[in-house]
Coordinates of C-alpha atoms in Angstrom, one line a residue:
Chain A
M1 CA 30.5 23.9 -1.6
S2 CA 30.3 24.7 -5.3
S3 CA 27.0 24.6 -7.1
I4 CA 28.0 21.4 -9.0
N5 CA 28.6 19.7 -5.7
W6 CA 25.3 20.3 -4.1
Q7 CA 23.5 19.3 -7.2
Q8 CA 25.5 16.1 -7.4
A9 CA 24.6 15.5 -3.7
V10 CA 20.9 16.0 -4.6
Y11 CA 21.3 13.6 -7.5
D12 CA 22.9 11.0 -5.3
V13 CA 19.9 11.0 -2.9
I14 CA 17.5 10.9 -5.8
K15 CA 19.3 7.7 -6.9
S16 CA 19.5 6.2 -3.4
G17 CA 15.8 7.1 -3.0
G18 CA 14.9 4.7 -5.8
I19 CA 13.8 7.3 -8.3
D20 CA 14.0 6.0 -11.8
L21 CA 12.2 8.7 -13.7
I22 CA 12.7 12.5 -13.8
G23 CA 10.2 14.7 -15.6
Y24 CA 11.2 18.3 -16.2
V25 CA 10.7 21.6 -18.0
P26 CA 14.2 23.0 -18.3
D27 CA 15.4 25.7 -15.9
A28 CA 18.9 27.1 -15.5
G29 CA 18.8 26.2 -11.8
H30 CA 18.2 22.5 -12.6
A31 CA 20.6 22.3 -15.4
T32 CA 23.2 20.1 -13.6
L33 CA 20.5 17.7 -12.4
I34 CA 19.0 17.5 -15.9
N35 CA 22.4 16.9 -17.5
T36 CA 23.3 14.3 -14.9
A37 CA 19.9 12.5 -15.5
K38 CA 20.4 12.5 -19.2
A39 CA 23.9 11.0 -18.9
D40 CA 22.6 8.3 -16.6
D41 CA 21.4 5.3 -18.7
A42 CA 19.5 3.9 -15.7
M43 CA 17.4 7.1 -15.3
H44 CA 14.4 7.9 -17.5
D45 CA 14.5 11.6 -18.3
V46 CA 11.4 13.2 -19.9
V47 CA 11.4 16.8 -21.1
M48 CA 7.8 18.1 -21.0
T49 CA 6.1 20.9 -22.9
T50 CA 4.4 22.1 -19.7
E51 CA 4.8 21.3 -16.1
E52 CA 1.3 20.0 -15.7
E53 CA 2.2 17.0 -17.8
G54 CA 4.4 15.9 -15.0
I55 CA 1.6 15.2 -12.5
P56 CA -0.1 12.5 -14.5
L57 CA 3.3 11.2 -15.6
C58 CA 4.3 10.6 -12.0
A59 CA 0.9 9.2 -11.1
G60 CA 1.0 6.7 -14.0
A61 CA 4.6 5.7 -13.2
W62 CA 3.7 5.1 -9.6
L63 CA 0.7 2.9 -10.5
G64 CA 3.2 0.8 -12.4
G65 CA 5.6 0.6 -9.5
M66 CA 8.2 3.2 -10.5
R67 CA 9.2 6.2 -8.4
S68 CA 9.6 9.5 -10.1
L69 CA 10.3 13.1 -9.4
L70 CA 9.6 16.5 -11.1
L71 CA 11.9 19.5 -11.7
M72 CA 10.4 22.8 -12.5
Q73 CA 10.7 26.6 -12.0
S74 CA 8.3 28.4 -9.7
S75 CA 6.4 29.8 -12.7
G76 CA 5.6 26.2 -13.6
V77 CA 3.8 25.5 -10.4
G78 CA 1.0 27.7 -11.6
N79 CA 0.7 25.5 -14.7
C80 CA 0.0 22.5 -12.5
V81 CA -2.9 23.6 -10.4
N82 CA -5.9 21.6 -11.7
M83 CA -3.7 18.6 -12.4
L84 CA -2.7 18.5 -8.8
S85 CA -6.2 17.3 -8.0
L86 CA -5.0 13.9 -9.3
Q87 CA -2.4 13.7 -6.6
R88 CA -4.8 14.8 -3.9
S89 CA -7.8 12.7 -5.0
A90 CA -5.8 9.5 -5.3
R91 CA -3.3 10.2 -2.5
M92 CA -0.4 9.6 -4.8
P93 CA 3.2 10.1 -3.6
M94 CA 4.8 12.9 -5.5
V95 CA 8.0 15.0 -5.2
I96 CA 8.6 18.3 -6.9
L97 CA 11.8 20.3 -6.8
V98 CA 11.1 23.9 -7.6
T99 CA 13.8 26.5 -8.4
M100 CA 12.5 29.9 -7.1
R101 CA 12.2 33.0 -9.2
G102 CA 10.8 36.4 -8.3
E103 CA 12.6 36.9 -5.1
Y104 CA 16.3 37.6 -4.3
A105 CA 17.8 40.1 -6.8
E106 CA 15.2 39.2 -9.4
F107 CA 15.7 41.0 -12.7
N108 CA 12.4 40.2 -14.3
P109 CA 9.3 41.6 -12.6
W110 CA 7.1 39.2 -14.5
Q111 CA 8.5 36.4 -12.3
I112 CA 7.2 38.0 -9.1
P113 CA 3.5 37.2 -9.2
M114 CA 4.0 33.5 -9.5
G115 CA 7.1 33.4 -7.4
S116 CA 5.5 35.2 -4.5
T117 CA 2.6 32.8 -4.5
T118 CA 4.3 29.5 -5.3
Q119 CA 4.4 28.2 -1.7
A120 CA 0.9 29.2 -0.9
V121 CA -0.4 27.7 -4.1
L122 CA 1.2 24.4 -3.4
E123 CA 0.0 24.3 0.2
L124 CA -3.6 25.2 -0.9
C125 CA -3.4 22.2 -3.3
G126 CA -2.4 20.0 -0.3
F127 CA 1.3 19.7 -0.8
K128 CA 3.8 19.7 2.0
V129 CA 6.4 22.3 1.3
E130 CA 10.0 22.6 2.5
R131 CA 12.2 25.5 1.6
V132 CA 16.0 25.3 1.1
E133 CA 18.0 28.4 1.8
S134 CA 21.6 27.0 1.8
E135 CA 23.5 24.5 -0.3
G136 CA 24.4 22.3 2.7
E137 CA 20.8 21.4 3.5
A138 CA 19.7 20.7 -0.1
A139 CA 20.4 17.0 -0.3
E140 CA 19.1 16.2 3.1
T141 CA 15.9 18.0 2.4
V142 CA 15.4 16.3 -0.9
Q143 CA 16.0 12.9 0.8
A144 CA 13.5 13.8 3.5
A145 CA 11.0 14.8 0.8
I146 CA 11.4 11.4 -1.0
D147 CA 11.0 9.5 2.2
F148 CA 8.0 11.5 3.3
A149 CA 6.2 11.3 -0.1
F150 CA 6.7 7.5 -0.7
N151 CA 6.2 6.4 2.9
S152 CA 3.2 8.6 3.6
N153 CA 1.5 8.9 0.2
V154 CA 1.7 12.7 0.1
G155 CA 2.8 15.4 -2.3
V156 CA 6.0 17.2 -1.2
A157 CA 7.6 20.2 -2.8
V158 CA 11.1 21.4 -2.1
L159 CA 11.6 25.1 -2.9
L160 CA 15.2 26.0 -3.8
S161 CA 15.6 29.6 -2.9
Q162 CA 16.8 32.1 -5.5
K163 CA 19.4 33.4 -3.0
M164 CA 21.0 30.0 -2.9
L165 CA 20.8 29.4 -6.6
G166 CA 22.4 32.8 -7.3
R167 CA 21.6 35.6 -9.6
K168 CA 20.5 34.6 -13.1
K169 CA 23.4 34.9 -15.5
W170 CA 22.2 36.5 -18.7
V171 CA 25.5 36.1 -20.6
E172 CA 27.7 33.1 -20.2
Chain B
M1 CA -21.2 6.3 -38.3
L2 CA -19.3 4.3 -35.7
E3 CA -20.8 4.1 -32.2
R4 CA -18.4 4.8 -29.4
R5 CA -19.1 1.7 -27.2
D6 CA -18.8 -0.6 -30.2
V7 CA -15.4 0.9 -30.9
V8 CA -14.2 0.5 -27.4
A9 CA -15.6 -3.1 -27.2
K10 CA -13.8 -4.1 -30.4
L11 CA -10.5 -2.6 -29.4
L12 CA -10.6 -4.1 -25.9
K13 CA -12.1 -7.5 -26.7
D14 CA -8.7 -9.2 -26.7
R15 CA -7.0 -7.0 -24.1
D16 CA -5.7 -9.9 -22.1
N17 CA -3.5 -8.3 -19.4
A18 CA -3.5 -4.8 -20.9
V19 CA -4.1 -1.9 -18.7
V20 CA -6.5 1.0 -19.5
I21 CA -6.5 4.7 -18.5
S22 CA -9.8 6.3 -19.4
G23 CA -10.2 10.1 -19.9
L24 CA -12.9 11.9 -18.0
G25 CA -16.5 12.0 -19.2
S26 CA -17.9 9.6 -21.7
P27 CA -14.7 7.5 -22.3
T28 CA -14.7 6.6 -18.6
Y29 CA -18.4 5.4 -18.9
D30 CA -17.5 3.6 -22.2
V31 CA -14.7 1.6 -20.7
A32 CA -16.7 0.8 -17.5
A33 CA -19.6 -0.3 -19.7
V34 CA -17.8 -2.7 -22.1
S35 CA -14.6 -3.7 -20.5
P36 CA -14.8 -3.4 -16.7
S37 CA -11.6 -4.6 -15.0
D38 CA -9.4 -3.9 -12.0
R39 CA -6.8 -3.2 -14.6
N40 CA -8.6 0.1 -15.5
Y41 CA -7.9 3.5 -14.0
Y42 CA -10.9 5.7 -14.5
L43 CA -10.2 9.5 -14.6
W44 CA -13.0 11.8 -13.5
G45 CA -10.9 14.9 -13.7
A46 CA -7.3 15.9 -14.4
M47 CA -8.5 16.9 -17.9
G48 CA -5.6 16.8 -20.4
G49 CA -3.7 14.3 -18.3
A50 CA -4.8 10.9 -19.6
A51 CA -2.1 10.4 -22.2
M52 CA 0.7 11.4 -19.8
M53 CA -0.7 9.1 -17.2
G54 CA -0.5 6.3 -19.8
F55 CA 3.0 7.3 -20.7
G56 CA 4.2 7.1 -17.1
L57 CA 2.6 3.7 -16.7
A58 CA 4.1 2.6 -20.0
L59 CA 7.6 3.6 -18.8
A60 CA 7.1 1.8 -15.5
R61 CA 5.7 -1.4 -17.0
A62 CA 7.4 -2.0 -20.3
D63 CA 5.9 -5.6 -20.3
L64 CA 2.3 -4.4 -20.5
H65 CA 0.3 -2.8 -23.3
V66 CA -0.9 0.5 -21.9
I67 CA -4.1 1.8 -23.5
V68 CA -5.4 5.3 -23.1
I69 CA -9.0 5.8 -24.2
T70 CA -10.1 9.4 -24.2
G71 CA -12.2 12.0 -25.9
D72 CA -11.3 14.8 -28.4
G73 CA -11.8 17.6 -25.8
E74 CA -9.5 15.9 -23.3
A75 CA -6.9 15.1 -25.9
L76 CA -6.9 18.7 -27.1
M77 CA -6.3 20.0 -23.6
G78 CA -3.2 17.8 -23.4
M79 CA -2.1 18.3 -27.0
G80 CA 1.5 19.2 -25.9
S81 CA 1.8 15.7 -24.4
L82 CA 1.6 14.3 -27.9
A83 CA 5.0 16.0 -28.5
T84 CA 6.4 14.7 -25.2
I85 CA 5.3 11.1 -26.0
G86 CA 6.3 11.3 -29.6
A87 CA 9.8 12.4 -28.6
N88 CA 10.1 9.2 -26.5
Q89 CA 8.3 6.6 -28.6
P90 CA 7.1 4.2 -25.9
G91 CA 6.4 1.1 -27.9
N92 CA 3.8 -0.3 -25.5
L93 CA 1.5 2.8 -25.4
S94 CA -1.6 3.2 -27.5
I95 CA -3.7 6.3 -27.4
V96 CA -7.3 6.1 -28.7
V97 CA -9.2 9.3 -29.2
L98 CA -13.0 8.8 -29.4
D99 CA -13.7 11.8 -31.6
N100 CA -17.3 12.9 -31.7
E101 CA -16.2 16.5 -32.5
H102 CA -18.0 17.7 -29.4
Y103 CA -17.7 18.3 -25.7
G104 CA -20.3 15.8 -24.7
E105 CA -20.2 16.2 -20.9
T106 CA -21.0 19.9 -21.0
G107 CA -23.9 20.0 -23.5
M108 CA -22.4 18.9 -26.9
Q109 CA -20.6 22.1 -27.8
Q110 CA -18.5 21.8 -31.0
S111 CA -14.8 21.1 -30.6
H112 CA -11.9 22.1 -32.7
L113 CA -11.9 18.8 -34.5
G114 CA -15.3 19.7 -36.0
M115 CA -13.8 23.0 -37.2
G116 CA -11.1 21.7 -39.5
V117 CA -8.3 20.7 -37.0
D118 CA -6.7 17.4 -37.8
L119 CA -5.5 15.8 -34.5
C120 CA -4.2 12.7 -36.3
A121 CA -1.9 14.9 -38.4
V122 CA -0.7 16.5 -35.2
A123 CA 0.2 13.0 -33.8
L124 CA 1.9 12.0 -37.0
A125 CA 3.9 15.2 -36.9
C126 CA 4.8 14.6 -33.3
G127 CA 6.4 11.3 -34.3
F128 CA 3.9 8.6 -33.5
S129 CA 5.0 5.5 -35.3
Q130 CA 1.4 4.8 -36.3
A131 CA -1.2 7.6 -36.4
C132 CA -4.4 7.0 -38.2
S133 CA -7.9 8.2 -38.5
V134 CA -10.6 5.6 -38.4
T135 CA -14.0 6.4 -39.8
T136 CA -15.5 3.2 -41.1
E137 CA -16.3 -0.3 -39.8
A138 CA -13.7 -1.8 -42.1
E139 CA -11.0 0.6 -40.9
L140 CA -11.9 -0.2 -37.3
T141 CA -11.6 -4.0 -38.0
T142 CA -8.2 -3.5 -39.5
A143 CA -7.1 -1.3 -36.6
A144 CA -8.4 -3.7 -34.0
S145 CA -6.7 -6.7 -35.6
S146 CA -3.2 -5.3 -34.8
F147 CA -4.1 -3.1 -31.9
H148 CA -2.5 -5.2 -29.2
E149 CA 0.8 -5.7 -31.1
T150 CA 3.4 -3.7 -29.2
G151 CA 6.6 -2.2 -30.4
I152 CA 5.2 1.0 -31.9
T153 CA 3.6 4.0 -30.4
K154 CA 0.1 4.1 -31.6
F155 CA -2.4 6.9 -32.0
L156 CA -5.9 6.1 -33.2
Q157 CA -8.4 8.9 -33.8
V158 CA -11.8 7.2 -34.2
K159 CA -14.6 9.3 -35.5
V160 CA -17.8 8.4 -33.6
S161 CA -21.4 9.5 -33.5
P162 CA -22.1 12.3 -31.2
E163 CA -24.7 10.2 -29.3
S164 CA -24.5 9.7 -25.5
P165 CA -25.2 6.2 -24.5
P166 CA -26.5 5.6 -20.9
R167 CA -23.9 6.5 -18.3
V168 CA -22.2 3.5 -16.7
M169 CA -20.4 4.9 -13.8
P170 CA -17.4 3.2 -12.2
T171 CA -16.1 4.3 -8.8
R172 CA -15.4 8.0 -8.4
D173 CA -13.1 7.3 -5.5
A174 CA -9.6 7.7 -6.8
V175 CA -8.0 6.0 -3.8
E176 CA -10.3 3.0 -4.1
N177 CA -9.5 2.7 -7.8
K178 CA -5.8 3.1 -7.0
I179 CA -5.9 0.2 -4.5
T180 CA -7.8 -2.2 -6.8
F181 CA -5.5 -1.3 -9.7
L182 CA -2.3 -1.9 -7.6
Q183 CA -3.7 -5.1 -6.3
A184 CA -4.5 -6.3 -9.8
L185 CA -1.0 -5.5 -11.1
S186 CA 0.7 -6.9 -8.0
A187 CA -0.3 -10.4 -9.2
D188 CA 1.8 -9.9 -12.3
P189 CA 5.1 -11.7 -12.3
V190 CA 7.3 -8.6 -11.7
S191 CA 8.4 -6.9 -8.6
L192 CA 6.6 -3.7 -7.6
D193 CA 8.4 -0.8 -6.3
T194 CA 5.5 0.8 -4.6
N195 CA 5.7 -1.4 -1.5
K196 CA 9.3 -0.5 -0.9
T197 CA 9.8 1.0 2.6

């Protein structure tokens, strides 16, 4: 399956899961999802200056009856830490898709400290974490995360492994 | 100098069905003191997040006036969100910063806004359709008269006295507040997605 296809499959389950708002800080691994969201008139797409903006964005949307989802890179998880207290204190449903850095074939050592602690940080903050290692399981895992979050009022993060996403291309 | 609770009372007097998100610290006490309602969500933490929470709510409920009432320290911590909101221009969102130029909750340490930083100019530069600084009773009356007219993204920086009126504390239980808020909004004539199974 090409990378375009699994991302389209993920977008399809986002739509069928009733998500009407996607907040994101751009990342190459999320580029197809971001472009698809921007081209979809029925989807609110919000580019944020920092990932932590996404936590109250989702909380506010949910209080108003709208389901939302966040896209960020593993480095951005660290930016969210205190704001995640909003999710936990209020038991808000929340779904975060995280593209991993700092692992498979990483070029930039500065990505390693946050990448190697991303899952533990999320779990310490009370999130349920699923890790996706192959393209074929991506859509199903995201669908399960949406169901889990909105049915059980929990925060769920899906980590998309760097091995699956592929080596970062520095030159197109 | 304007008193913070008078400011909040004047702005929320004719709130009708508007919803309010209050930033942690004094703004939460102010809103609880002068305009208690099940249509309020009181933050006791998540510093820097009040404006974005209002933005999310404004996107979800375009039929409602969503009002964020927060302090200068809280607004400074989420200054990037002014760019995010300005880029999207939600016409039903108003952000009110009660600016006493101090961090009141932690012992009245001076904030950047007492050191020459102009937050209103930041909001204007971020594209808020209306961004104004309110310092006098007359300016407050003018701002309040059109406050609930939607269609433009509003940012009001209101200079207030650095006095701390008695604390009026609403619930600190975020789940309880969530439930009362959702119940209050569920009576509105729109369908709510949150009960979808």
